[in-house]
PDB file of C-alpha atoms and ligand atoms in Angstrom:
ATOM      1  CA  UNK A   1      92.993  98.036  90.456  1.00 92.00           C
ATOM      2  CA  UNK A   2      93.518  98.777  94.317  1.00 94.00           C
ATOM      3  CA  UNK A   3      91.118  97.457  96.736  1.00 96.00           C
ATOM      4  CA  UNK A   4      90.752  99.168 100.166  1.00 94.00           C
ATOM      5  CA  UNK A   5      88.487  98.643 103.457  1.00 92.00           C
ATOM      6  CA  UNK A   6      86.476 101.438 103.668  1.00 90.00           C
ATOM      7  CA  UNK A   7      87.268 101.882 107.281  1.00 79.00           C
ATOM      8  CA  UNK A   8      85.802 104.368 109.207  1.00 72.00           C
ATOM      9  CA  UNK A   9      88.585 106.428 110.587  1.00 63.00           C
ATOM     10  CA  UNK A  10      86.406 108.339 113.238  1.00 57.00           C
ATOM     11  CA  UNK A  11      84.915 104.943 114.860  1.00 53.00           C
ATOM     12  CA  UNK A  12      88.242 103.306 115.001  1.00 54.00           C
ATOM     13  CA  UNK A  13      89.541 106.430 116.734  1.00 53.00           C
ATOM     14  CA  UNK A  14      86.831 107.077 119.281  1.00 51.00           C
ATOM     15  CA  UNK A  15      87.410 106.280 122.652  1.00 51.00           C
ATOM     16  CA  UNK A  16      86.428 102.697 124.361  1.00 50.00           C
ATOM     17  CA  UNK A  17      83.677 103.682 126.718  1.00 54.00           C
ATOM     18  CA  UNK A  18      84.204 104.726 130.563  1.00 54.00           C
ATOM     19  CA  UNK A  19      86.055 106.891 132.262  1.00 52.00           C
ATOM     20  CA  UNK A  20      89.562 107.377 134.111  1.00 53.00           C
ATOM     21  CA  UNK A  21      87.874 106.225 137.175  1.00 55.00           C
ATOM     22  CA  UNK A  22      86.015 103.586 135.718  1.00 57.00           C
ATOM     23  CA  UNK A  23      87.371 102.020 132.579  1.00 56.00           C
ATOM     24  CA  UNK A  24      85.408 100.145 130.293  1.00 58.00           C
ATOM     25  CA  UNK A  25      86.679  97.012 128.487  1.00 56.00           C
ATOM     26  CA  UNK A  26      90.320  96.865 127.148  1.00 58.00           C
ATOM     27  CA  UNK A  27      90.923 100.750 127.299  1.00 58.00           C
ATOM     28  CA  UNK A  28      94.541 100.148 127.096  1.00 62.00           C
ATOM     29  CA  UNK A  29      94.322  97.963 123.797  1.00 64.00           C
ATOM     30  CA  UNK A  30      91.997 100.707 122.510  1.00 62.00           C
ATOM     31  CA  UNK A  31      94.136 103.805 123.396  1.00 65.00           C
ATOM     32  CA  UNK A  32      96.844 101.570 121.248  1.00 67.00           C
ATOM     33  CA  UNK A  33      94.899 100.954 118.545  1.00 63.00           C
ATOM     34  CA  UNK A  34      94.028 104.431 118.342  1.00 64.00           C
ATOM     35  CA  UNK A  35      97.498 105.287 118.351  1.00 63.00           C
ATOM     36  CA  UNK A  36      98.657 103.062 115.677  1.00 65.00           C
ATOM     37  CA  UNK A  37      95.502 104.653 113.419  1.00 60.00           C
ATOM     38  CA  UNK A  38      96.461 108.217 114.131  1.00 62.00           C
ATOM     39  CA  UNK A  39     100.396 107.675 113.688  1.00 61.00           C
ATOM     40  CA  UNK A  40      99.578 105.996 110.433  1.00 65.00           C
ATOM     41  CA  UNK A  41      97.455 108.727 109.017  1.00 77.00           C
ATOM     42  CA  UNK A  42      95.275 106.275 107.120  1.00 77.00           C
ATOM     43  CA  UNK A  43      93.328 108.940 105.828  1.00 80.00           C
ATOM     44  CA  UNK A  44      96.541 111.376 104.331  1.00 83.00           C
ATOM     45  CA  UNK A  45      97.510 107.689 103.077  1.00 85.00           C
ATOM     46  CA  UNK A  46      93.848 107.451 101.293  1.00 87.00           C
ATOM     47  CA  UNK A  47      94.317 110.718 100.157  1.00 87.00           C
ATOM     48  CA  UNK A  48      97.892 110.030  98.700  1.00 89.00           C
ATOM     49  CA  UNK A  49      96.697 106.677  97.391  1.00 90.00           C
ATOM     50  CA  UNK A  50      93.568 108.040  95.392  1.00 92.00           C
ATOM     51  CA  UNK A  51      95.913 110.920  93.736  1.00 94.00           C
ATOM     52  CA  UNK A  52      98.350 107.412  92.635  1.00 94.00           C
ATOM     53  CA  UNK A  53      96.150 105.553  91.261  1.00 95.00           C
ATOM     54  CA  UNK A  54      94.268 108.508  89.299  1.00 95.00           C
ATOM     55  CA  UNK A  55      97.408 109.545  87.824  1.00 96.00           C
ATOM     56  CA  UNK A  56      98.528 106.253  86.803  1.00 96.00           C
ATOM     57  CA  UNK A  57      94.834 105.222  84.991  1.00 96.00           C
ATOM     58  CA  UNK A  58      93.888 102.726  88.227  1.00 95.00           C
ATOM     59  CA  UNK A  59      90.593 101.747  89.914  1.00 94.00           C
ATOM     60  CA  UNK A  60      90.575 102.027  93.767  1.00 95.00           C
ATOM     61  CA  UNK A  61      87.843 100.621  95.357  1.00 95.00           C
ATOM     62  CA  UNK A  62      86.509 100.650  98.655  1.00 94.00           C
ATOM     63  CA  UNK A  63      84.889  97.929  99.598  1.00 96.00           C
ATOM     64  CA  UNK A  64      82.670  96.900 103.195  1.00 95.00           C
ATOM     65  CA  UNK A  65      84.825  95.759 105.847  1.00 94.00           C
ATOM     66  CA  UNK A  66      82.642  93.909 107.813  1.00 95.00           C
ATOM     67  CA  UNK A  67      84.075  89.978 108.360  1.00 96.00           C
ATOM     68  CA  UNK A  68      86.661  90.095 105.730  1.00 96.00           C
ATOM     69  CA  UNK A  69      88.812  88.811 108.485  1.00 95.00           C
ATOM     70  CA  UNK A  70      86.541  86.427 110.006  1.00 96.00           C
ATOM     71  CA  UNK A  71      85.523  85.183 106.499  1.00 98.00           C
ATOM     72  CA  UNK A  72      87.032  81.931 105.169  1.00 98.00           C
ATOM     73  CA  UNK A  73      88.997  82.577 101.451  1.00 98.00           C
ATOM     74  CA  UNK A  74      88.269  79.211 100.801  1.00 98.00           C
ATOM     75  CA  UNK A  75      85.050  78.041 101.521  1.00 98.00           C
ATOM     76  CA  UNK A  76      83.083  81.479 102.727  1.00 98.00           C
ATOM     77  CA  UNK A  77      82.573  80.006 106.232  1.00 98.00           C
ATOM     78  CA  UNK A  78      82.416  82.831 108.135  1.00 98.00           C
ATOM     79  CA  UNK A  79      82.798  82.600 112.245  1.00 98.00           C
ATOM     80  CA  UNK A  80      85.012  84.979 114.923  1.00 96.00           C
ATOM     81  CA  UNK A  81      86.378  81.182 116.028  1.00 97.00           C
ATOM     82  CA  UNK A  82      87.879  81.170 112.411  1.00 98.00           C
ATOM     83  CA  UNK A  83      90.281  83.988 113.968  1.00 96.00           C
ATOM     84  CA  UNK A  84      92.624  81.697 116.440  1.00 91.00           C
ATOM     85  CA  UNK A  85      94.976  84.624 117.209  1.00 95.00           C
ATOM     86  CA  UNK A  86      95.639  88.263 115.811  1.00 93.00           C
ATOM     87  CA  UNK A  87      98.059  86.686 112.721  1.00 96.00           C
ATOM     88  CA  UNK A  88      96.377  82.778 112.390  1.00 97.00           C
ATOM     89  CA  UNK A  89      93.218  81.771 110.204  1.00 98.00           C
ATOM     90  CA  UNK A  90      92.152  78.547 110.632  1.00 98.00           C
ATOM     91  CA  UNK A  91      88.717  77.646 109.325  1.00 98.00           C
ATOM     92  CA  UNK A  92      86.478  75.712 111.247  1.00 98.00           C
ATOM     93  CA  UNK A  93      84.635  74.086 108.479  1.00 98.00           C
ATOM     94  CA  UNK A  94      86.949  73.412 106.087  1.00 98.00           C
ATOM     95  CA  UNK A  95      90.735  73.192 107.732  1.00 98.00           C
ATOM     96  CA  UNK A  96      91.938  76.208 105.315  1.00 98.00           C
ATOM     97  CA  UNK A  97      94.895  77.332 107.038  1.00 98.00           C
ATOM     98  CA  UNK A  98      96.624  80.947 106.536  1.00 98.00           C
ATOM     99  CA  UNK A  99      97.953  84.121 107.656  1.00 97.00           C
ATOM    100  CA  UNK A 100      95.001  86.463 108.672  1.00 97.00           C
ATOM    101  CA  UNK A 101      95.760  88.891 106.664  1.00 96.00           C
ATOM    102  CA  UNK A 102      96.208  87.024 103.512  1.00 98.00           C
ATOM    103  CA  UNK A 103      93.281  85.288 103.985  1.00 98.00           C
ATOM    104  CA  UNK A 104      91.573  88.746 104.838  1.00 97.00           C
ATOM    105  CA  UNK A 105      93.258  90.215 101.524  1.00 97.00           C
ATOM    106  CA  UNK A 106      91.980  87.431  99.525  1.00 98.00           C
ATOM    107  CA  UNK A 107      88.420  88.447 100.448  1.00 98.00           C
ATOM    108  CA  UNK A 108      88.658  92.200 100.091  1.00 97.00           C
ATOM    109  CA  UNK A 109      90.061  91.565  96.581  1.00 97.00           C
ATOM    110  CA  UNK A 110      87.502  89.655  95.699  1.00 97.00           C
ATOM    111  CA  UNK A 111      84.846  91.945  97.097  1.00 97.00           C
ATOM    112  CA  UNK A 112      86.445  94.638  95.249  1.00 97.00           C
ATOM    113  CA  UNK A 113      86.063  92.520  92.001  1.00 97.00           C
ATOM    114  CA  UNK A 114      82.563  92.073  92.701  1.00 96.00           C
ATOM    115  CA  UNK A 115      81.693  95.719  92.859  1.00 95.00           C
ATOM    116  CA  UNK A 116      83.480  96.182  89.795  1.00 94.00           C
ATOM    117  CA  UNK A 117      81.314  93.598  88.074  1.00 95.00           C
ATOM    118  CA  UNK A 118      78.712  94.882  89.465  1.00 94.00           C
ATOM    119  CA  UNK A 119      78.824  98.319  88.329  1.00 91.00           C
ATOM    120  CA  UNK A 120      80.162  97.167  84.720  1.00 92.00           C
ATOM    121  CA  UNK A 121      76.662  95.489  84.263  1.00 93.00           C
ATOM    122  CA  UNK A 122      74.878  98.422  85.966  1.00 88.00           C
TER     123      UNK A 122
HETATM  124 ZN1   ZN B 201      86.788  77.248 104.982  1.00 57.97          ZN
END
């Protein structure tokens, strides 16, 4: 089984609001973010990935994206303070250190199993 974010490729990619004269907030981050998305091709990887796992007899799940990086792996506490810098996960409730994106990982694998479940008893 391979569990995904269902990210939404046109939202990450749209533009931060404002305009060459006026910028809105952190254009510049947001013009790199876009470029990381774009030179990534997360949706040709999707594609690519869907194709692999059909052909090889595996799930792949999409699952909702929303806090699985904010969300502790540990105790479910889930707050943006959790999030002390792009890489570090410190929980404020429960002292659960880790790398952001294994702690992230943690709860988009277990989201995925939960759909799974789910749809096995539907
Ligand atoms: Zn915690």
């Amino acid at each position: 089984m391979i569990v995904h974010e269902n990210l939404k490729i046109a939202n990450m990619t749209r533009s931060a609001s404002g305009t060459i004269d006026r910028p809105g907030r952190n254009v510049a981050a947001k013009s790199g973010l876009n470029r990381s998305v774009l030179d990534a091709g997360w949706g040709v990887l999707l594609q690519v990935l869907a194709h692999k796992a059909e052909s090889a007899g595996r799930e792949l799940i999409a699952v909702d994206p929303r806090n699985t990086s904010r969300t502790c792996a540990r105790c479910g506490h889930c707050a943006k303070e959790n999030r002390v810098t792009q890489a570090e996960f410190a929980c404020t409730a429960c002292g659960h250190t880790a790398h952001a994106d294994v702690n992230a990982a943690t709860n988009i694998i277990r989201a995925g199993l939960a759909l799974r479940r789910a749809a096995e008893a539907a």
